[in-house]
């Protein structure tokens, strides 16, 4: 699968050169615009792997678009600009740019910048997934602990017995311990009384 790219550049000649260069290198250009206020919708519609954004564009600048694309984790962002001042680079980084190119640039600069942006985007996506999984595990652990507390208070079980009841019920029903804990907390599941 070729890398799918959206280009947002207000200078038509640069946009055309970018498209041709990307296509020559085997990338698929799935959308282009010259307006900063149109690029976010274009990215949402086309679902590219990478958005190449000029910083200065009519409608909204590339930094605004980059912030939105980054916040929604839509794709990787490579910023283009004619300005190389440190403040501009820092603004682009803070907006979520994963790589940065100063115009005019060479084809030999563009491809490595794309690869850097995509590598960083993959790393961020992986880290976000790991953080989400850890957050879910922590939340499950809290629910299971509350369910154990309920069993200790209401059924008079020890902590080990409460945990064993949750675990055995989950295994026998082939479900997650979190689901068993949820049923204990909503009152629909209690251990049998002797």
Short mmCIF file of N, CA and C in Angstrom, two decimals:
data_model
loop_
_atom_site.label_atom_id
_atom_site.label_comp_id
_atom_site.label_asym_id
_atom_site.label_seq_id
_atom_site.Cartn_x
_atom_site.Cartn_y
_atom_site.Cartn_z
N UNK A 1 0.84 -1.19 0.00
CA UNK A 1 0.00 0.00 0.00
C UNK A 1 0.88 1.25 0.00
N UNK A 2 0.71 2.12 -0.98
CA UNK A 2 1.49 3.36 -0.97
C UNK A 2 1.01 4.28 0.14
N UNK A 3 1.91 5.10 0.64
CA UNK A 3 1.58 6.09 1.65
C UNK A 3 0.62 7.11 1.04
N UNK A 4 -0.48 7.39 1.73
CA UNK A 4 -1.50 8.33 1.24
C UNK A 4 -1.23 9.72 1.84
N UNK A 5 -1.23 10.74 0.98
CA UNK A 5 -0.82 12.08 1.40
C UNK A 5 -1.84 13.13 0.97
N UNK A 6 -2.09 14.10 1.85
CA UNK A 6 -2.84 15.31 1.51
C UNK A 6 -1.85 16.46 1.52
N UNK A 7 -1.97 17.34 0.53
CA UNK A 7 -1.11 18.52 0.42
C UNK A 7 -1.95 19.77 0.64
N UNK A 8 -1.49 20.63 1.53
CA UNK A 8 -2.13 21.95 1.73
C UNK A 8 -1.06 23.01 1.56
N UNK A 9 -1.07 23.64 0.41
CA UNK A 9 -0.06 24.64 0.04
C UNK A 9 -0.75 25.68 -0.84
N UNK A 10 -0.67 26.95 -0.48
CA UNK A 10 -1.40 27.98 -1.22
C UNK A 10 -0.71 28.37 -2.54
N UNK A 11 0.56 28.07 -2.70
CA UNK A 11 1.24 28.38 -3.95
C UNK A 11 1.07 27.19 -4.91
N UNK A 12 0.30 27.43 -5.99
CA UNK A 12 -0.07 26.36 -6.91
C UNK A 12 1.15 25.65 -7.52
N UNK A 13 2.20 26.38 -7.83
CA UNK A 13 3.38 25.76 -8.44
C UNK A 13 4.06 24.82 -7.46
N UNK A 14 4.19 25.25 -6.22
CA UNK A 14 4.80 24.37 -5.20
C UNK A 14 3.93 23.14 -4.98
N UNK A 15 2.61 23.35 -4.94
CA UNK A 15 1.67 22.23 -4.74
C UNK A 15 1.81 21.22 -5.88
N UNK A 16 1.90 21.72 -7.12
CA UNK A 16 2.05 20.84 -8.28
C UNK A 16 3.38 20.09 -8.23
N UNK A 17 4.46 20.79 -7.90
CA UNK A 17 5.78 20.14 -7.78
C UNK A 17 5.76 19.06 -6.70
N UNK A 18 5.13 19.39 -5.58
CA UNK A 18 5.03 18.41 -4.49
C UNK A 18 4.28 17.16 -4.96
N UNK A 19 3.13 17.37 -5.61
CA UNK A 19 2.33 16.24 -6.09
C UNK A 19 3.15 15.37 -7.03
N UNK A 20 3.82 16.00 -7.99
CA UNK A 20 4.61 15.24 -8.97
C UNK A 20 5.74 14.47 -8.29
N UNK A 21 6.44 15.13 -7.37
CA UNK A 21 7.54 14.48 -6.66
C UNK A 21 7.03 13.29 -5.85
N UNK A 22 5.94 13.49 -5.14
CA UNK A 22 5.38 12.41 -4.31
C UNK A 22 4.95 11.24 -5.18
N UNK A 23 4.28 11.53 -6.29
CA UNK A 23 3.83 10.45 -7.17
C UNK A 23 5.00 9.71 -7.79
N UNK A 24 6.04 10.45 -8.18
CA UNK A 24 7.25 9.80 -8.72
C UNK A 24 7.88 8.85 -7.71
N UNK A 25 7.77 9.20 -6.43
CA UNK A 25 8.37 8.39 -5.36
C UNK A 25 7.44 7.28 -4.88
N UNK A 26 6.27 7.15 -5.52
CA UNK A 26 5.37 6.06 -5.18
C UNK A 26 4.33 6.38 -4.11
N UNK A 27 4.23 7.63 -3.71
CA UNK A 27 3.20 8.04 -2.76
C UNK A 27 1.91 8.32 -3.52
N UNK A 28 0.77 8.19 -2.84
CA UNK A 28 -0.52 8.47 -3.44
C UNK A 28 -1.05 9.79 -2.86
N UNK A 29 -1.23 10.78 -3.72
CA UNK A 29 -1.79 12.06 -3.28
C UNK A 29 -3.31 11.93 -3.36
N UNK A 30 -3.96 11.93 -2.19
CA UNK A 30 -5.41 11.70 -2.13
C UNK A 30 -6.21 12.99 -2.03
N UNK A 31 -5.53 14.12 -1.88
CA UNK A 31 -6.23 15.40 -1.83
C UNK A 31 -5.25 16.55 -1.77
N UNK A 32 -5.70 17.71 -2.27
CA UNK A 32 -4.88 18.92 -2.19
C UNK A 32 -5.78 20.13 -2.07
N UNK A 33 -5.25 21.13 -1.40
CA UNK A 33 -5.97 22.38 -1.23
C UNK A 33 -4.97 23.51 -1.07
N UNK A 34 -5.42 24.72 -1.36
CA UNK A 34 -4.60 25.90 -1.16
C UNK A 34 -5.07 26.71 0.03
N UNK A 35 -6.05 26.18 0.75
CA UNK A 35 -6.65 26.93 1.87
C UNK A 35 -6.48 26.17 3.18
N UNK A 36 -6.05 26.90 4.19
CA UNK A 36 -5.86 26.31 5.51
C UNK A 36 -7.17 25.94 6.18
N UNK A 37 -8.25 26.66 5.84
CA UNK A 37 -9.53 26.36 6.48
C UNK A 37 -10.23 25.15 5.84
N UNK A 38 -9.69 24.62 4.76
CA UNK A 38 -10.30 23.46 4.09
C UNK A 38 -9.55 22.16 4.37
N UNK A 39 -8.33 22.25 4.85
CA UNK A 39 -7.49 21.06 4.93
C UNK A 39 -7.97 20.06 5.99
N UNK A 40 -8.48 20.52 7.11
CA UNK A 40 -8.90 19.57 8.15
C UNK A 40 -10.05 18.70 7.65
N UNK A 41 -11.04 19.33 6.99
CA UNK A 41 -12.15 18.55 6.43
C UNK A 41 -11.65 17.59 5.36
N UNK A 42 -10.70 18.05 4.55
CA UNK A 42 -10.12 17.20 3.51
C UNK A 42 -9.43 15.99 4.14
N UNK A 43 -8.71 16.21 5.22
CA UNK A 43 -8.03 15.11 5.92
C UNK A 43 -9.05 14.15 6.52
N UNK A 44 -10.11 14.69 7.11
CA UNK A 44 -11.16 13.82 7.68
C UNK A 44 -11.82 12.97 6.60
N UNK A 45 -12.04 13.55 5.43
CA UNK A 45 -12.71 12.84 4.33
C UNK A 45 -11.81 11.77 3.71
N UNK A 46 -10.56 12.11 3.45
CA UNK A 46 -9.68 11.22 2.68
C UNK A 46 -8.88 10.25 3.55
N UNK A 47 -8.78 10.53 4.85
CA UNK A 47 -8.05 9.68 5.79
C UNK A 47 -6.64 9.31 5.30
N UNK A 48 -5.80 10.32 5.07
CA UNK A 48 -4.44 10.05 4.60
C UNK A 48 -3.55 9.55 5.75
N UNK A 49 -2.36 9.11 5.39
CA UNK A 49 -1.35 8.75 6.38
C UNK A 49 -0.58 9.99 6.82
N UNK A 50 -0.49 10.98 5.93
CA UNK A 50 0.32 12.17 6.17
C UNK A 50 -0.33 13.39 5.55
N UNK A 51 -0.27 14.51 6.28
CA UNK A 51 -0.68 15.80 5.72
C UNK A 51 0.55 16.69 5.64
N UNK A 52 0.82 17.23 4.46
CA UNK A 52 1.91 18.18 4.28
C UNK A 52 1.27 19.56 4.25
N UNK A 53 1.58 20.38 5.27
CA UNK A 53 0.91 21.66 5.45
C UNK A 53 1.89 22.82 5.37
N UNK A 54 1.52 23.81 4.55
CA UNK A 54 2.25 25.07 4.57
C UNK A 54 1.79 25.83 5.81
N UNK A 55 2.67 26.58 6.42
CA UNK A 55 2.25 27.34 7.61
C UNK A 55 1.35 28.50 7.23
N UNK A 56 1.75 29.29 6.25
CA UNK A 56 0.99 30.49 5.87
C UNK A 56 0.07 30.17 4.70
N UNK A 57 -1.25 30.16 4.97
CA UNK A 57 -2.25 29.93 3.93
C UNK A 57 -3.46 30.81 4.21
N UNK A 58 -4.25 31.11 3.17
CA UNK A 58 -5.48 31.87 3.41
C UNK A 58 -6.51 31.04 4.17
N UNK A 59 -7.38 31.72 4.89
CA UNK A 59 -8.45 31.05 5.63
C UNK A 59 -8.04 30.72 7.04
N UNK A 60 -7.03 29.93 7.18
CA UNK A 60 -6.46 29.57 8.49
C UNK A 60 -5.04 29.10 8.20
N UNK A 61 -4.15 29.33 9.14
CA UNK A 61 -2.78 28.90 8.85
C UNK A 61 -2.61 27.41 9.15
N UNK A 62 -1.51 26.88 8.68
CA UNK A 62 -1.23 25.46 8.84
C UNK A 62 -1.08 25.05 10.29
N UNK A 63 -0.70 25.99 11.15
CA UNK A 63 -0.55 25.66 12.58
C UNK A 63 -1.89 25.32 13.20
N UNK A 64 -2.93 26.07 12.85
CA UNK A 64 -4.28 25.80 13.35
C UNK A 64 -4.72 24.41 12.87
N UNK A 65 -4.52 24.15 11.59
CA UNK A 65 -4.90 22.85 11.02
C UNK A 65 -4.10 21.73 11.69
N UNK A 66 -2.81 21.94 11.89
CA UNK A 66 -1.96 20.91 12.52
C UNK A 66 -2.45 20.59 13.93
N UNK A 67 -2.83 21.63 14.68
CA UNK A 67 -3.32 21.40 16.05
C UNK A 67 -4.55 20.50 16.03
N UNK A 68 -5.48 20.77 15.13
CA UNK A 68 -6.71 19.98 15.03
C UNK A 68 -6.41 18.55 14.58
N UNK A 69 -5.60 18.41 13.55
CA UNK A 69 -5.24 17.09 13.04
C UNK A 69 -4.54 16.28 14.12
N UNK A 70 -3.65 16.92 14.86
CA UNK A 70 -2.92 16.26 15.93
C UNK A 70 -3.85 15.90 17.08
N UNK A 71 -4.73 16.81 17.48
CA UNK A 71 -5.64 16.55 18.60
C UNK A 71 -6.57 15.38 18.30
N UNK A 72 -6.98 15.26 17.05
CA UNK A 72 -7.88 14.17 16.65
C UNK A 72 -7.11 12.93 16.19
N UNK A 73 -5.78 13.00 16.21
CA UNK A 73 -4.91 11.89 15.80
C UNK A 73 -5.31 11.34 14.42
N UNK A 74 -5.51 12.28 13.48
CA UNK A 74 -5.97 11.91 12.15
C UNK A 74 -4.87 11.34 11.27
N UNK A 75 -3.68 11.93 11.35
CA UNK A 75 -2.55 11.47 10.53
C UNK A 75 -1.29 12.21 10.99
N UNK A 76 -0.17 11.82 10.41
CA UNK A 76 1.08 12.52 10.67
C UNK A 76 1.07 13.88 9.98
N UNK A 77 1.87 14.82 10.49
CA UNK A 77 1.91 16.18 9.91
C UNK A 77 3.36 16.56 9.62
N UNK A 78 3.59 17.00 8.39
CA UNK A 78 4.86 17.58 7.96
C UNK A 78 4.59 19.03 7.60
N UNK A 79 5.30 19.96 8.24
CA UNK A 79 5.08 21.39 8.00
C UNK A 79 6.09 21.94 6.99
N UNK A 80 5.59 22.82 6.13
CA UNK A 80 6.43 23.55 5.17
C UNK A 80 6.35 25.03 5.50
N UNK A 81 7.46 25.72 5.36
CA UNK A 81 7.43 27.16 5.56
C UNK A 81 8.61 27.82 4.86
N UNK A 82 8.44 29.09 4.58
CA UNK A 82 9.54 29.87 4.01
C UNK A 82 10.36 30.49 5.13
N UNK A 83 9.92 30.32 6.36
CA UNK A 83 10.58 30.93 7.52
C UNK A 83 11.28 29.87 8.36
N UNK A 84 12.51 30.14 8.74
CA UNK A 84 13.25 29.15 9.53
C UNK A 84 13.57 29.65 10.93
N UNK A 85 12.94 30.75 11.36
CA UNK A 85 13.22 31.26 12.69
C UNK A 85 12.83 30.23 13.75
N UNK A 86 13.58 30.24 14.81
CA UNK A 86 13.38 29.28 15.90
C UNK A 86 11.94 29.30 16.42
N UNK A 87 11.34 30.50 16.54
CA UNK A 87 9.97 30.60 17.07
C UNK A 87 8.99 29.87 16.16
N UNK A 88 9.17 29.98 14.86
CA UNK A 88 8.28 29.32 13.90
C UNK A 88 8.42 27.81 14.02
N UNK A 89 9.65 27.33 14.12
CA UNK A 89 9.89 25.90 14.27
C UNK A 89 9.26 25.39 15.56
N UNK A 90 9.41 26.14 16.65
CA UNK A 90 8.83 25.73 17.93
C UNK A 90 7.31 25.74 17.88
N UNK A 91 6.73 26.75 17.21
CA UNK A 91 5.27 26.79 17.05
C UNK A 91 4.78 25.57 16.27
N UNK A 92 5.48 25.22 15.22
CA UNK A 92 5.11 24.06 14.41
C UNK A 92 5.19 22.78 15.24
N UNK A 93 6.26 22.64 16.00
CA UNK A 93 6.42 21.47 16.86
C UNK A 93 5.28 21.40 17.88
N UNK A 94 4.98 22.52 18.51
CA UNK A 94 3.93 22.55 19.52
C UNK A 94 2.55 22.29 18.93
N UNK A 95 2.38 22.60 17.64
CA UNK A 95 1.10 22.36 16.97
C UNK A 95 0.95 20.89 16.57
N UNK A 96 2.02 20.12 16.69
CA UNK A 96 1.93 18.70 16.36
C UNK A 96 2.69 18.28 15.12
N UNK A 97 3.48 19.19 14.56
CA UNK A 97 4.28 18.81 13.39
C UNK A 97 5.34 17.80 13.82
N UNK A 98 5.46 16.74 13.05
CA UNK A 98 6.42 15.68 13.36
C UNK A 98 7.70 15.84 12.57
N UNK A 99 7.66 16.69 11.55
CA UNK A 99 8.85 17.03 10.77
C UNK A 99 8.59 18.40 10.13
N UNK A 100 9.67 19.04 9.66
CA UNK A 100 9.62 20.43 9.26
C UNK A 100 10.56 20.63 8.09
N UNK A 101 10.09 21.30 7.04
CA UNK A 101 10.94 21.62 5.90
C UNK A 101 10.86 23.10 5.58
N UNK A 102 12.00 23.71 5.30
CA UNK A 102 12.06 25.11 4.92
C UNK A 102 12.12 25.19 3.40
N UNK A 103 11.23 26.03 2.82
CA UNK A 103 11.22 26.22 1.37
C UNK A 103 12.30 27.24 0.99
N UNK A 104 12.92 27.11 -0.16
CA UNK A 104 12.76 26.01 -1.10
C UNK A 104 13.52 24.77 -0.62
N UNK A 105 12.98 23.62 -0.91
CA UNK A 105 13.61 22.38 -0.47
C UNK A 105 13.86 21.49 -1.69
N UNK A 106 14.72 20.53 -1.52
CA UNK A 106 15.05 19.59 -2.58
C UNK A 106 14.29 18.29 -2.36
N UNK A 107 14.15 17.55 -3.44
CA UNK A 107 13.53 16.23 -3.36
C UNK A 107 14.29 15.38 -2.34
N UNK A 108 15.60 15.55 -2.30
CA UNK A 108 16.43 14.76 -1.37
C UNK A 108 16.16 15.13 0.09
N UNK A 109 15.53 16.30 0.34
CA UNK A 109 15.15 16.69 1.70
C UNK A 109 13.74 16.21 2.03
N UNK A 110 12.86 16.19 1.03
CA UNK A 110 11.45 15.88 1.24
C UNK A 110 11.22 14.44 1.70
N UNK A 111 11.81 13.49 1.00
CA UNK A 111 11.54 12.08 1.30
C UNK A 111 12.00 11.70 2.72
N UNK A 112 13.21 12.07 3.14
CA UNK A 112 13.60 11.77 4.53
C UNK A 112 12.68 12.45 5.56
N UNK A 113 12.23 13.68 5.26
CA UNK A 113 11.33 14.37 6.18
C UNK A 113 10.01 13.62 6.30
N UNK A 114 9.52 13.10 5.19
CA UNK A 114 8.28 12.29 5.22
C UNK A 114 8.50 11.04 6.06
N UNK A 115 9.62 10.38 5.85
CA UNK A 115 9.89 9.15 6.62
C UNK A 115 10.02 9.44 8.11
N UNK A 116 10.65 10.57 8.46
CA UNK A 116 10.77 10.96 9.87
C UNK A 116 9.37 11.21 10.45
N UNK A 117 8.55 11.98 9.73
CA UNK A 117 7.20 12.28 10.21
C UNK A 117 6.39 11.01 10.41
N UNK A 118 6.46 10.10 9.45
CA UNK A 118 5.68 8.86 9.56
C UNK A 118 6.21 7.95 10.68
N UNK A 119 7.52 7.90 10.83
CA UNK A 119 8.09 7.11 11.93
C UNK A 119 7.65 7.64 13.28
N UNK A 120 7.68 8.95 13.43
CA UNK A 120 7.25 9.56 14.69
C UNK A 120 5.75 9.36 14.92
N UNK A 121 4.95 9.45 13.85
CA UNK A 121 3.51 9.25 13.99
C UNK A 121 3.22 7.81 14.43
N UNK A 122 3.92 6.85 13.86
CA UNK A 122 3.73 5.44 14.26
C UNK A 122 4.11 5.25 15.73
N UNK A 123 5.22 5.86 16.14
CA UNK A 123 5.64 5.76 17.55
C UNK A 123 4.59 6.36 18.48
N UNK A 124 4.07 7.53 18.12
CA UNK A 124 3.05 8.18 18.95
C UNK A 124 1.77 7.34 19.00
N UNK A 125 1.39 6.77 17.87
CA UNK A 125 0.19 5.93 17.83
C UNK A 125 0.37 4.71 18.73
N UNK A 126 1.55 4.10 18.67
CA UNK A 126 1.83 2.94 19.52
C UNK A 126 1.80 3.33 20.99
N UNK A 127 2.46 4.43 21.33
CA UNK A 127 2.48 4.89 22.72
C UNK A 127 1.08 5.23 23.21
N UNK A 128 0.29 5.89 22.37
CA UNK A 128 -1.08 6.23 22.75
C UNK A 128 -1.88 4.96 23.02
N UNK A 129 -1.70 3.96 22.17
CA UNK A 129 -2.40 2.68 22.38
C UNK A 129 -1.98 2.02 23.69
N UNK A 130 -0.69 2.08 23.99
CA UNK A 130 -0.20 1.48 25.24
C UNK A 130 -0.73 2.25 26.45
N UNK A 131 -0.76 3.57 26.38
CA UNK A 131 -1.28 4.38 27.48
C UNK A 131 -2.77 4.09 27.67
N UNK A 132 -3.51 4.00 26.58
CA UNK A 132 -4.94 3.69 26.68
C UNK A 132 -5.16 2.32 27.31
N UNK A 133 -4.34 1.33 26.90
CA UNK A 133 -4.48 -0.02 27.47
C UNK A 133 -4.16 -0.01 28.96
N UNK A 134 -3.11 0.71 29.35
CA UNK A 134 -2.77 0.79 30.78
C UNK A 134 -3.86 1.51 31.56
N UNK A 135 -4.43 2.53 30.99
CA UNK A 135 -5.53 3.24 31.64
C UNK A 135 -6.73 2.34 31.83
N UNK A 136 -7.01 1.53 30.81
CA UNK A 136 -8.13 0.59 30.91
C UNK A 136 -7.85 -0.48 31.97
N UNK A 137 -6.60 -0.97 32.02
CA UNK A 137 -6.24 -1.95 33.05
C UNK A 137 -6.38 -1.35 34.44
N UNK A 138 -5.95 -0.12 34.61
CA UNK A 138 -6.05 0.54 35.91
C UNK A 138 -7.52 0.71 36.31
N UNK A 139 -8.33 1.15 35.36
CA UNK A 139 -9.76 1.32 35.64
C UNK A 139 -10.40 -0.01 36.00
N UNK A 140 -10.05 -1.08 35.28
CA UNK A 140 -10.58 -2.41 35.60
C UNK A 140 -10.16 -2.83 37.00
N UNK A 141 -8.92 -2.56 37.31
CA UNK A 141 -8.41 -2.93 38.65
C UNK A 141 -9.20 -2.20 39.74
N UNK A 142 -9.51 -0.93 39.52
CA UNK A 142 -10.29 -0.17 40.50
C UNK A 142 -11.69 -0.76 40.67
N UNK A 143 -12.32 -1.13 39.56
CA UNK A 143 -13.67 -1.71 39.62
C UNK A 143 -13.63 -3.06 40.35
N UNK A 144 -12.62 -3.87 40.05
CA UNK A 144 -12.49 -5.17 40.72
C UNK A 144 -12.26 -4.97 42.22
N UNK A 145 -11.43 -4.00 42.58
CA UNK A 145 -11.20 -3.73 44.00
C UNK A 145 -12.48 -3.27 44.71
N UNK A 146 -13.27 -2.44 44.03
CA UNK A 146 -14.55 -2.01 44.63
C UNK A 146 -15.50 -3.20 44.79
N UNK A 147 -15.50 -4.09 43.80
CA UNK A 147 -16.37 -5.28 43.89
C UNK A 147 -15.90 -6.18 45.03
N UNK A 148 -14.58 -6.33 45.19
CA UNK A 148 -14.07 -7.11 46.33
C UNK A 148 -14.54 -6.49 47.64
N UNK A 149 -14.47 -5.16 47.74
CA UNK A 149 -14.93 -4.47 48.94
C UNK A 149 -16.40 -4.73 49.21
N UNK A 150 -17.21 -4.74 48.15
CA UNK A 150 -18.64 -5.02 48.30
C UNK A 150 -18.85 -6.43 48.82
N UNK A 151 -18.10 -7.40 48.28
CA UNK A 151 -18.24 -8.79 48.74
C UNK A 151 -17.76 -8.95 50.19
N UNK A 152 -16.73 -8.22 50.55
CA UNK A 152 -16.23 -8.27 51.93
C UNK A 152 -17.29 -7.70 52.87
N UNK A 153 -17.86 -6.55 52.51
CA UNK A 153 -18.85 -5.89 53.37
C UNK A 153 -20.19 -6.60 53.41
N UNK A 154 -20.68 -7.01 52.24
CA UNK A 154 -22.05 -7.55 52.18
C UNK A 154 -22.14 -9.06 52.31
N UNK A 155 -21.12 -9.77 51.85
CA UNK A 155 -21.18 -11.24 51.91
C UNK A 155 -20.26 -11.80 52.98
N UNK A 156 -19.50 -10.94 53.66
CA UNK A 156 -18.63 -11.38 54.74
C UNK A 156 -17.45 -12.23 54.28
N UNK A 157 -17.04 -12.06 53.01
CA UNK A 157 -15.91 -12.84 52.49
C UNK A 157 -14.60 -12.17 52.88
N UNK A 158 -13.55 -12.99 52.93
CA UNK A 158 -12.21 -12.41 53.10
C UNK A 158 -11.80 -11.81 51.76
N UNK A 159 -10.73 -11.01 51.76
CA UNK A 159 -10.27 -10.41 50.50
C UNK A 159 -9.88 -11.48 49.49
N UNK A 160 -9.17 -12.52 49.96
CA UNK A 160 -8.77 -13.61 49.06
C UNK A 160 -9.98 -14.35 48.51
N UNK A 161 -10.98 -14.60 49.36
CA UNK A 161 -12.18 -15.31 48.89
C UNK A 161 -12.98 -14.45 47.91
N UNK A 162 -13.04 -13.15 48.17
CA UNK A 162 -13.75 -12.25 47.27
C UNK A 162 -13.07 -12.24 45.89
N UNK A 163 -11.75 -12.15 45.89
CA UNK A 163 -11.02 -12.18 44.62
C UNK A 163 -11.21 -13.52 43.92
N UNK A 164 -11.14 -14.61 44.68
CA UNK A 164 -11.31 -15.96 44.11
C UNK A 164 -12.70 -16.10 43.50
N UNK A 165 -13.74 -15.55 44.16
CA UNK A 165 -15.10 -15.63 43.62
C UNK A 165 -15.18 -14.90 42.28
N UNK A 166 -14.61 -13.70 42.22
CA UNK A 166 -14.64 -12.93 40.97
C UNK A 166 -13.89 -13.69 39.87
N UNK A 167 -12.71 -14.19 40.21
CA UNK A 167 -11.88 -14.89 39.23
C UNK A 167 -12.56 -16.17 38.73
N UNK A 168 -13.07 -16.99 39.66
CA UNK A 168 -13.72 -18.26 39.27
C UNK A 168 -14.98 -18.02 38.45
N UNK A 169 -15.74 -16.99 38.82
CA UNK A 169 -16.95 -16.67 38.06
C UNK A 169 -16.59 -16.25 36.64
N UNK A 170 -15.58 -15.42 36.51
CA UNK A 170 -15.14 -14.99 35.18
C UNK A 170 -14.68 -16.18 34.35
N UNK A 171 -13.93 -17.08 34.97
CA UNK A 171 -13.43 -18.26 34.23
C UNK A 171 -14.59 -19.17 33.83
N UNK A 172 -15.52 -19.43 34.74
CA UNK A 172 -16.62 -20.35 34.42
C UNK A 172 -17.57 -19.76 33.39
N UNK A 173 -17.72 -18.44 33.39
CA UNK A 173 -18.60 -17.79 32.42
C UNK A 173 -17.86 -17.35 31.16
N UNK A 174 -16.56 -17.57 31.15
CA UNK A 174 -15.71 -17.16 30.02
C UNK A 174 -15.90 -15.68 29.68
N UNK A 175 -15.77 -14.88 30.72
CA UNK A 175 -15.90 -13.43 30.57
C UNK A 175 -14.76 -12.76 31.30
N UNK A 176 -14.70 -11.47 31.24
CA UNK A 176 -13.63 -10.74 31.92
C UNK A 176 -14.01 -10.50 33.38
N UNK A 177 -12.97 -10.42 34.22
CA UNK A 177 -13.20 -10.14 35.64
C UNK A 177 -13.89 -8.79 35.81
N UNK A 178 -13.61 -7.84 34.96
CA UNK A 178 -14.24 -6.52 35.03
C UNK A 178 -15.75 -6.64 34.88
N UNK A 179 -16.21 -7.49 33.97
CA UNK A 179 -17.65 -7.66 33.75
C UNK A 179 -18.31 -8.30 34.98
N UNK A 180 -17.63 -9.25 35.59
CA UNK A 180 -18.15 -9.86 36.82
C UNK A 180 -18.21 -8.81 37.92
N UNK A 181 -17.15 -8.01 38.04
CA UNK A 181 -17.11 -6.96 39.06
C UNK A 181 -18.24 -5.96 38.84
N UNK A 182 -18.52 -5.59 37.60
CA UNK A 182 -19.61 -4.66 37.31
C UNK A 182 -20.95 -5.24 37.79
N UNK A 183 -21.16 -6.53 37.59
CA UNK A 183 -22.41 -7.17 38.03
C UNK A 183 -22.51 -7.21 39.55
N UNK A 184 -21.37 -7.39 40.22
CA UNK A 184 -21.38 -7.36 41.69
C UNK A 184 -21.75 -5.96 42.17
N UNK A 185 -21.16 -4.95 41.54
CA UNK A 185 -21.42 -3.57 41.94
C UNK A 185 -22.86 -3.12 41.66
N UNK A 186 -23.46 -3.63 40.57
CA UNK A 186 -24.85 -3.23 40.30
C UNK A 186 -25.86 -4.10 41.06
N UNK A 187 -25.34 -5.07 41.84
CA UNK A 187 -26.21 -5.89 42.71
C UNK A 187 -26.82 -7.09 42.03
N UNK A 188 -26.47 -7.36 40.79
CA UNK A 188 -27.09 -8.49 40.08
C UNK A 188 -26.34 -9.81 40.29
N UNK A 189 -25.21 -9.79 40.99
CA UNK A 189 -24.45 -11.01 41.22
C UNK A 189 -23.94 -11.03 42.65
N UNK A 190 -24.20 -12.12 43.33
CA UNK A 190 -23.67 -12.35 44.68
C UNK A 190 -23.30 -13.82 44.78
N UNK A 191 -22.35 -14.13 45.66
CA UNK A 191 -22.00 -15.55 45.85
C UNK A 191 -23.18 -16.28 46.51
N UNK A 192 -23.29 -17.56 46.20
CA UNK A 192 -24.38 -18.33 46.84
C UNK A 192 -24.15 -18.38 48.36
N UNK A 193 -25.25 -18.31 49.10
CA UNK A 193 -25.14 -18.40 50.56
C UNK A 193 -25.42 -19.82 50.99
N UNK A 194 -24.71 -20.26 52.01
CA UNK A 194 -24.88 -21.64 52.48
C UNK A 194 -26.04 -21.76 53.43
#
